Short mmCIF file of C-alpha atoms in Angstrom, two decimals:
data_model
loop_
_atom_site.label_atom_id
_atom_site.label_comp_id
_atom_site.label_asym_id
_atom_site.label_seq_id
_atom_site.Cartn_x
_atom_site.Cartn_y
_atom_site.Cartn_z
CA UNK M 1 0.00 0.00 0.00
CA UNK M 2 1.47 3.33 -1.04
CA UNK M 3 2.24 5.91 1.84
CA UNK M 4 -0.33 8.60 2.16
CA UNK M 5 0.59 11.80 0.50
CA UNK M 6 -2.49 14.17 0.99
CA UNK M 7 -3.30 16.73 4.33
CA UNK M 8 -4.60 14.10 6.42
CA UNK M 9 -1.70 11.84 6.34
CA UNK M 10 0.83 14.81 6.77
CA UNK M 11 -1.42 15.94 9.59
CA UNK M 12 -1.07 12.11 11.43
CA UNK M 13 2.80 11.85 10.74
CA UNK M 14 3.33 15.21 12.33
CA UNK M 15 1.17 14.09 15.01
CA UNK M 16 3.46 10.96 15.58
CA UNK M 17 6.48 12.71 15.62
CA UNK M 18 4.97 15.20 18.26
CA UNK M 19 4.29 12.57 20.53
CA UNK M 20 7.55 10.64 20.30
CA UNK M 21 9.73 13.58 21.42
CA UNK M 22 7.24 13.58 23.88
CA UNK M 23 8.28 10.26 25.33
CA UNK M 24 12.77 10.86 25.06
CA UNK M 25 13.21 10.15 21.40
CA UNK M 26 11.46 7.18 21.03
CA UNK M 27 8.02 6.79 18.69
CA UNK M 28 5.81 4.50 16.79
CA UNK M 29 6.27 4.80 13.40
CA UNK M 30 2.58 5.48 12.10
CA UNK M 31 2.30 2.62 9.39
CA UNK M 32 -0.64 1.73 7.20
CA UNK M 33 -3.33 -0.17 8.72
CA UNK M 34 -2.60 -3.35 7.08
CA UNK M 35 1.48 -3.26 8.47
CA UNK M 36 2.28 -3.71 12.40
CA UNK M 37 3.35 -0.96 14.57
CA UNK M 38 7.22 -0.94 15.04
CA UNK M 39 9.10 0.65 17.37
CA UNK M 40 12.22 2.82 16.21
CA UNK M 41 14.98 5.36 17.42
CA UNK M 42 15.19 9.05 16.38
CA UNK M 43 18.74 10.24 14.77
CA UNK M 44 19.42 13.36 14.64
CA UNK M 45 21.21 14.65 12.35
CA UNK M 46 24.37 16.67 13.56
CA UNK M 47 25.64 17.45 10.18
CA UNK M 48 26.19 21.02 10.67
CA UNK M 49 28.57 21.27 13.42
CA UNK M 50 32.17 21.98 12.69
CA UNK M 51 33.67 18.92 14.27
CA UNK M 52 31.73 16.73 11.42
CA UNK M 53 32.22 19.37 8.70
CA UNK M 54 35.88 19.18 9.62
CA UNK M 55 35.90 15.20 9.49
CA UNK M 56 34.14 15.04 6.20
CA UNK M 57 36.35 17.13 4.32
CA UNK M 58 39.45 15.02 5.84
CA UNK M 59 37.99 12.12 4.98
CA UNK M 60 37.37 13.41 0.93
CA UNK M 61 41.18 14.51 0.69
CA UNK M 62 41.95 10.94 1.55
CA UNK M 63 39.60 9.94 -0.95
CA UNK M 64 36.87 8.27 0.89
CA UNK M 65 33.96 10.13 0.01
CA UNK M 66 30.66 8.77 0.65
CA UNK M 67 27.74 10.98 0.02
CA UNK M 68 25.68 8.66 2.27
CA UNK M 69 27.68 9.20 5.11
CA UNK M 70 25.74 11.48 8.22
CA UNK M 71 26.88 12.08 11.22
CA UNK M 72 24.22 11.05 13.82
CA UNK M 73 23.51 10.87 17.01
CA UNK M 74 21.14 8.78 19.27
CA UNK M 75 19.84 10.22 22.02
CA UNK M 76 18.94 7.71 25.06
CA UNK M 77 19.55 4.56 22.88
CA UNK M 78 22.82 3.81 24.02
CA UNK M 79 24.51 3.18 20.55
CA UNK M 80 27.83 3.42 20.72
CA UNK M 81 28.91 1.25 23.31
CA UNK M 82 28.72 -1.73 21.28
CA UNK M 83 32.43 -2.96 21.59
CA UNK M 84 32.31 -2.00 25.47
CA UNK M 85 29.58 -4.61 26.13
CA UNK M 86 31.69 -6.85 23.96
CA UNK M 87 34.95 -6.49 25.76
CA UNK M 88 33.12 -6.31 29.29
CA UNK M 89 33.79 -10.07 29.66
CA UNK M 90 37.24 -10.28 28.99
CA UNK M 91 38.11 -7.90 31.87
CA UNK M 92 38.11 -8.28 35.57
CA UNK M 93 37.25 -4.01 36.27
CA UNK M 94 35.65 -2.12 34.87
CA UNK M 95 36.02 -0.70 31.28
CA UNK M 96 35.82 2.51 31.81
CA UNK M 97 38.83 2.47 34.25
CA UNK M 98 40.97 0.43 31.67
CA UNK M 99 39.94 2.50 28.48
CA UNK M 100 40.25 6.32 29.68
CA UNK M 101 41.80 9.12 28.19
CA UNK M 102 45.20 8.86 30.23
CA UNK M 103 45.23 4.78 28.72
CA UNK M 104 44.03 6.48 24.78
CA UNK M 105 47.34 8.95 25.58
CA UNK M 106 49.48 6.39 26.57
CA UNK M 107 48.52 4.18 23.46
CA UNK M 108 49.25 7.06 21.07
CA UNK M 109 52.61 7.79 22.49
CA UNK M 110 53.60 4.51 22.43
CA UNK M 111 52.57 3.73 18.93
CA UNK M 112 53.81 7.58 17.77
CA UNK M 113 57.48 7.23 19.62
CA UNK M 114 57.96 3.31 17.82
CA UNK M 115 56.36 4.15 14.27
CA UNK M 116 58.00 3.97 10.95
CA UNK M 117 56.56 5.37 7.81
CA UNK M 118 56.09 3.07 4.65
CA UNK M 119 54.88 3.17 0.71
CA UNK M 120 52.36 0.38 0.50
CA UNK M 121 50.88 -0.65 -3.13
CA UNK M 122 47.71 0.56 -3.51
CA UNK M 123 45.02 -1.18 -2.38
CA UNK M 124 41.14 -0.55 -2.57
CA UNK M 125 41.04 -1.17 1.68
CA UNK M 126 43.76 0.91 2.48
CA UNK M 127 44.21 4.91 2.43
CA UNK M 128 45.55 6.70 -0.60
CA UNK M 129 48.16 8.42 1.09
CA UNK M 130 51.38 8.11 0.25
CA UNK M 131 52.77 7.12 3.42
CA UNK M 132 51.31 4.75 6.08
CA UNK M 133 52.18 4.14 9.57
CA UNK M 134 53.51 0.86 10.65
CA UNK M 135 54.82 -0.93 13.87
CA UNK M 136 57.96 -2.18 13.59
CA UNK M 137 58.68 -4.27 16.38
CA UNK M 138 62.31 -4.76 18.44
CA UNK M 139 63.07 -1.40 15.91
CA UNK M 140 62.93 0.87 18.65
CA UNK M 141 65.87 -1.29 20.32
CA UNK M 142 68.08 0.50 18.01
CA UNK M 143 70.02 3.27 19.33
CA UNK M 144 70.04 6.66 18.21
CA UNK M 145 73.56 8.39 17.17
CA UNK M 146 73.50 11.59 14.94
CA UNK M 147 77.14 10.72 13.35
CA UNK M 148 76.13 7.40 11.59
CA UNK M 149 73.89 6.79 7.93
CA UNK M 150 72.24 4.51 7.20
CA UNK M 151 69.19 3.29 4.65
CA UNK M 152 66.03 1.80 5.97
CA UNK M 153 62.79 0.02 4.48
CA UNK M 154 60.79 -2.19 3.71
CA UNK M 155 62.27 -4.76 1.19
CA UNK M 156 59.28 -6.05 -1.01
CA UNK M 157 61.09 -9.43 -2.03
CA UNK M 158 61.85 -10.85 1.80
CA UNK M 159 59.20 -8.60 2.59
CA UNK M 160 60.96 -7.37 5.99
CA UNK M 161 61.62 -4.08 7.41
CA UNK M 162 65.58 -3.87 6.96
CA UNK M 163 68.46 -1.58 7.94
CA UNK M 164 71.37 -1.22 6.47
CA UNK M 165 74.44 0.96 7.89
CA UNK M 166 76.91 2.85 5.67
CA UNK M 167 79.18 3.27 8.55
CA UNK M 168 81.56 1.03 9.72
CA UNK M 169 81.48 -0.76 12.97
CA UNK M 170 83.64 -2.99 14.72
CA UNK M 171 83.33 -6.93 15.83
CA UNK M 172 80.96 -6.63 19.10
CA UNK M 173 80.72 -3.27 18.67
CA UNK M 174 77.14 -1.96 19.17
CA UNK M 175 75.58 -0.70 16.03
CA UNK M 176 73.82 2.85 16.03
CA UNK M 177 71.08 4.13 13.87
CA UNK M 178 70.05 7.77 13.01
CA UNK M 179 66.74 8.84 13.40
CA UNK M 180 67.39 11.85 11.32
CA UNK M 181 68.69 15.51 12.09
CA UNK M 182 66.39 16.16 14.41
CA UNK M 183 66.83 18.79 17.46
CA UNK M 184 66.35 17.44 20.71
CA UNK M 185 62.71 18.57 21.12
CA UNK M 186 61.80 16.69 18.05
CA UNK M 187 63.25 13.20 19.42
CA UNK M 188 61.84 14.00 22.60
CA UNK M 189 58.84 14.56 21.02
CA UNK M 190 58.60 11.45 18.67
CA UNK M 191 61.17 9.35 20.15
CA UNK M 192 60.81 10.09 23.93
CA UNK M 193 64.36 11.07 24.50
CA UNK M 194 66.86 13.47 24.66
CA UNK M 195 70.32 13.19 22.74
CA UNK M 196 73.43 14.68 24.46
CA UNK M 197 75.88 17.10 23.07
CA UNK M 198 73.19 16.70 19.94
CA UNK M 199 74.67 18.75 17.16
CA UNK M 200 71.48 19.77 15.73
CA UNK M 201 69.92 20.68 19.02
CA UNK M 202 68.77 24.42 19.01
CA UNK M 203 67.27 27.13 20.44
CA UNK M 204 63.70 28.42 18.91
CA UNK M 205 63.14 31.95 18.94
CA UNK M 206 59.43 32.88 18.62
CA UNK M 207 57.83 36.09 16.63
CA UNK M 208 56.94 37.80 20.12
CA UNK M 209 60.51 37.68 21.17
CA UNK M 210 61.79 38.50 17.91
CA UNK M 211 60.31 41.77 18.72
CA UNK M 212 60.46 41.99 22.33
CA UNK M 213 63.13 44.67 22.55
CA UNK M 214 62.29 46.65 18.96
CA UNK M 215 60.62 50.29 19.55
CA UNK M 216 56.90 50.02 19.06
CA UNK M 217 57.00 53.83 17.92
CA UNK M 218 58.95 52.13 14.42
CA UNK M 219 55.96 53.18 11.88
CA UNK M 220 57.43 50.66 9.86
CA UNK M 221 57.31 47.90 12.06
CA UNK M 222 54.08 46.28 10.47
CA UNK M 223 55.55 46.03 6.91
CA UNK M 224 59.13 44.86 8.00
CA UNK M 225 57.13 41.64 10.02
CA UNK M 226 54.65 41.70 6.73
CA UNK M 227 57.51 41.03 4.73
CA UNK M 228 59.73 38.60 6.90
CA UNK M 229 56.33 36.28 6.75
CA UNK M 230 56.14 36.59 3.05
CA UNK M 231 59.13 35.39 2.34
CA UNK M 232 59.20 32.62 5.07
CA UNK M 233 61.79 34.08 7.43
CA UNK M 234 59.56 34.43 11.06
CA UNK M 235 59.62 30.45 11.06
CA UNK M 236 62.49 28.07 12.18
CA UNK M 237 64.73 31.28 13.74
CA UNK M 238 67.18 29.64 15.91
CA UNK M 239 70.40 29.97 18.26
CA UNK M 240 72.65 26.93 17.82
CA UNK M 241 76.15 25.91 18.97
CA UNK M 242 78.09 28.47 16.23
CA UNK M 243 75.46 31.02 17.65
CA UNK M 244 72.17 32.94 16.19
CA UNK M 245 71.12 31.19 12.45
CA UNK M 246 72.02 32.98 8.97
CA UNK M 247 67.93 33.44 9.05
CA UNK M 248 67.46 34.83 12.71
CA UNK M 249 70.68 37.73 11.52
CA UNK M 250 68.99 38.30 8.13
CA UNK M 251 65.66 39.04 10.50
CA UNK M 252 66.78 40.66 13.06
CA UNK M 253 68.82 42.84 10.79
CA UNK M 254 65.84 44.13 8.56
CA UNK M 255 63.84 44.50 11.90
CA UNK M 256 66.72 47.11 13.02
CA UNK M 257 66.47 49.07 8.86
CA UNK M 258 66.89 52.45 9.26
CA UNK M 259 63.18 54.41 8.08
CA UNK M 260 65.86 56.10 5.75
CA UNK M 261 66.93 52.62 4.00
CA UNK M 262 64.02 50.74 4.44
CA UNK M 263 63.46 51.13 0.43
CA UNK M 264 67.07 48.23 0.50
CA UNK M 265 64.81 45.38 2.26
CA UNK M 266 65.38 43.65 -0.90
CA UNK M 267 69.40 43.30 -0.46
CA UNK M 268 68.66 42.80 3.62
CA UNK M 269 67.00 39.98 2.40
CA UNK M 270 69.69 38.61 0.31
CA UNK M 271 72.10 39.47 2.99
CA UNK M 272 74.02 42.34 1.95
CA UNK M 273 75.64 44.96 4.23
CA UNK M 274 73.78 48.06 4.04
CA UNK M 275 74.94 50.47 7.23
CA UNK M 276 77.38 50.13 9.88
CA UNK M 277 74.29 51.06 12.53
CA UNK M 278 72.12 48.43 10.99
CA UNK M 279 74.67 45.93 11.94
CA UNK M 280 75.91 46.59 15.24
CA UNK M 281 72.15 47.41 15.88
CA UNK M 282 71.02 43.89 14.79
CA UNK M 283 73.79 42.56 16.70
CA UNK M 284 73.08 44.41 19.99
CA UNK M 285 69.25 42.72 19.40
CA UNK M 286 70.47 39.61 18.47
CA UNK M 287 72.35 39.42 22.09
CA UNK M 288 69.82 40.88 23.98
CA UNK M 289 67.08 38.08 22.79
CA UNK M 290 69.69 35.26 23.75
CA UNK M 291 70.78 36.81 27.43
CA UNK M 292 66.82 36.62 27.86
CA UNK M 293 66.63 32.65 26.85
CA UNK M 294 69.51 32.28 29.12
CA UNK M 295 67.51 33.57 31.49
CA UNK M 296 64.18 31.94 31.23
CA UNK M 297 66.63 28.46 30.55
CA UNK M 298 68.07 28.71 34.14
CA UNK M 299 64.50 29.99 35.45
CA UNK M 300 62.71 27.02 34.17
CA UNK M 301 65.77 24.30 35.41
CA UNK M 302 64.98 25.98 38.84
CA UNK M 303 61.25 25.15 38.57
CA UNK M 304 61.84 21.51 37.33
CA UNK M 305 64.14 21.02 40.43
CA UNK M 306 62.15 22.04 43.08
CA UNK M 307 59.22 19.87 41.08
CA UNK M 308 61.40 16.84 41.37
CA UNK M 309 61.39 17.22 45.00
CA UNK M 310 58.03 17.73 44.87
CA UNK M 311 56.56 14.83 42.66
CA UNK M 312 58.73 11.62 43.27
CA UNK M 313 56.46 9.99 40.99
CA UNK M 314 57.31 11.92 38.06
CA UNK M 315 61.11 12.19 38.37
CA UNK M 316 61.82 10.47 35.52
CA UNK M 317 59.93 12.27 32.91
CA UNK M 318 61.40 15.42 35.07
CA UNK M 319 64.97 14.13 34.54
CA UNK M 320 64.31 13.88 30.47
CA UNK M 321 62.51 17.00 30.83
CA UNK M 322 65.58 18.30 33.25
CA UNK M 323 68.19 16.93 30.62
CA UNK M 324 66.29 19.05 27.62
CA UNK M 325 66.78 21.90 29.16
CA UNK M 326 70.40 21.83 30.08
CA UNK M 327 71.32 20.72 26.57
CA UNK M 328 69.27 24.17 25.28
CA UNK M 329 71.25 26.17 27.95
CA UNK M 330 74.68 25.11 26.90
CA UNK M 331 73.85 25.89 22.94
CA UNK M 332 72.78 29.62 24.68
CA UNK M 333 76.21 29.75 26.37
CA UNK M 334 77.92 28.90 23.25
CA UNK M 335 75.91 31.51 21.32
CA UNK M 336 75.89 34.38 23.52
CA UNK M 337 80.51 33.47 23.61
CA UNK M 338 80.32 33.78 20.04
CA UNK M 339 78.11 37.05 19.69
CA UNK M 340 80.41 38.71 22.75
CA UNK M 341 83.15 37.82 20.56
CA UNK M 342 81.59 38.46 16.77
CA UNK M 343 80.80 42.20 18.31
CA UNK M 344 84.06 42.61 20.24
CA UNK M 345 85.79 42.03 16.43
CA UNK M 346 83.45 44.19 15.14
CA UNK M 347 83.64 47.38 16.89
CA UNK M 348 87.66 46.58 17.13
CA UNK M 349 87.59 46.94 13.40
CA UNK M 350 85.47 48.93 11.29
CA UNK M 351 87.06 48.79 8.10
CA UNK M 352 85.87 45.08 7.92
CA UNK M 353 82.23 46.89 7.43
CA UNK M 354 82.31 45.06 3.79
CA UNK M 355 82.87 41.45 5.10
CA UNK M 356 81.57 41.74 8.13
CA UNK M 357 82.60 38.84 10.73
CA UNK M 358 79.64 36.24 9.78
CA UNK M 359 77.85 33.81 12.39
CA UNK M 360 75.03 31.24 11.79
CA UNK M 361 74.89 28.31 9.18
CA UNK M 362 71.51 27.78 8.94
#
């Protein structure tokens, strides 16, 4: 029997579904006389909210598009917790002490810390992104040194994980991997440690401290920063352990343009010399930025110590925490030696104003 399309029917369904969010989301469908009732949920639709509109476009970049797919939601069903009832009888507690947010964190850093990144062939089940995280176990065995190379992947013919080492070891010798040049807050960020006397390890200087000790009366102050973002120079400003980056300098030095030769930002840019104020000036800033970093450094060492007294429980992720910090503070000290030095040279000889002394590699 066809469903009822004239004013009386729409009048009973809208009757119905009066009377079922009367009762919590639940209703009786109204079905033709000669059909049973039957008892359904409501969904409703939650579509519009950001979280969802968010998801959906992720989901279409990786190519799964579905233009079935709707978020929903259930009110007072229960839906949902499925797998919980599921799992309920494999475990002696409950579930929700054993699957909590804390256990969801510790399951992400322990997969994110021991990952490695493959090419799989293309398959109809699997994403189609390029790379694909995998497990590799016993990998993470392998200890990090950043003064060895070697090559590692997945060989399709034994179809293993292998790694092979370009640097020579001795018999019993323990072999090293490199994780890549990575500063110390990227391995203790992906790897969960810190690596001493690291030679990439580095100092970070943010945009708010890049301008921390400019005037704010500098009319020209929004165009200089304009500029430094267009051409990518307010990201990845660093001290290191032969002192401020070739990047940080070229910054810092078209912060400190004169209003006079601001019209040269081009040749700032491509690091040419342009006044003998504009270098000592950038120089002066340059110092002042890393005696501030050796002071929030020795501040924050301070804090972690007292903490380690404080939470016994946590003293080992305070240590790691403890050790990241004192590596940072050395590459300071090194930096701030080298700019005392770079500007003693400097002022001691003037004429060198077309080769000036240079520091920073990077």
């Amino acid at each position: 029997m066809q469903k009822g399309r004239g004013r009386t029917s729409r009048i009973r369904r809208r009757k119905c579904l009066r009377s079922s969010k009367s009762r919590g989301g639940w209703h009786q469908t109204c079905n033709p006389p000669s059909q049973p009732w039957v008892v359904t949920g409501i969904s409703v639709n939650e579509s519009y909210k950001s979280e969802f509109i968010e998801l959906k476009k992720w989901l279409k970049d990786r190519k799964f598009e579905d233009r079935n797919l709707t978020p929903a939601h259930f009110p007072g069903t229960g839906r949902g917790l499925m797998s919980r009832s599921v799992l309920r009888p494999l475990f002696a507690e409950s579930i929700d002490n054993i699957f909590s947010y804390s256990a969801f964190l510790w399951a992400w850093c322990t997969v994110n810390t021991r990952a490695v990144y493959l090419r799989p062939r293309k398959q109809e089940c699997l994403s189609a992104e390029p790379d694909t995280c995998a497990l590799a176990p016993y990998l993470d065995l392998l200890n990090h040194s950043p003064h060895v190379q070697v090559e590692a992947a997945f060989n399709e013919k034994s179809r293993c994980y292998e790694i092979r080492t370009a640097s020579g070891c001795r018999k019993h010798e323990e072999v090293f991997i490199c994780y890549g040049p990575h500063d110390n807050q990227r391995l203790l960020l992906e790897y969960g440690f810190v690596s001493l006397c690291n030679p990439h390890t580095c100092v970070y200087v943010s945009r708010d401290m890049l301008v921390k000790y400019l005037s704010s009366a500098d009319k020209q102050m929004t165009k200089k920063i304009s500029i430094l973002k267009d051409h990518g120079f307010l990201e990845n400003l660093t001290f290191g352990w032969d002192g401020p980056s070739w990047r940080l300098l070229i910054a810092l030095k078209l912060l400190c343009l004169e209003p006079e030769k601001f019209t040269c930002w081009k040749k700032v840019l491509l690091g040419e010399v342009i006044s003998d104020a504009n270098e000592k000036t950038s120089l002066d800033l340059a110092q002042k930025i890393c005696h501030h970093l050796l002071e929030e450094s020795s501040m924050v060492l301070q804090r972690v110590s007292h903490m380690k007294d404080e939470k016994v429980s946590l003293i080992s992720q305070l240590s790691l925490v403890e050790t990241l910090w004192r590596e940072e503070l050395k590459v300071l000290q090194a930096s701030a030696e080298i700019l005392a030095s770079v500007h003693t040279t400097y002022l001691a000889s003037p004429e060198c104003l077309g080769s000036p002394p240079m520091v920073g590699v990077t």
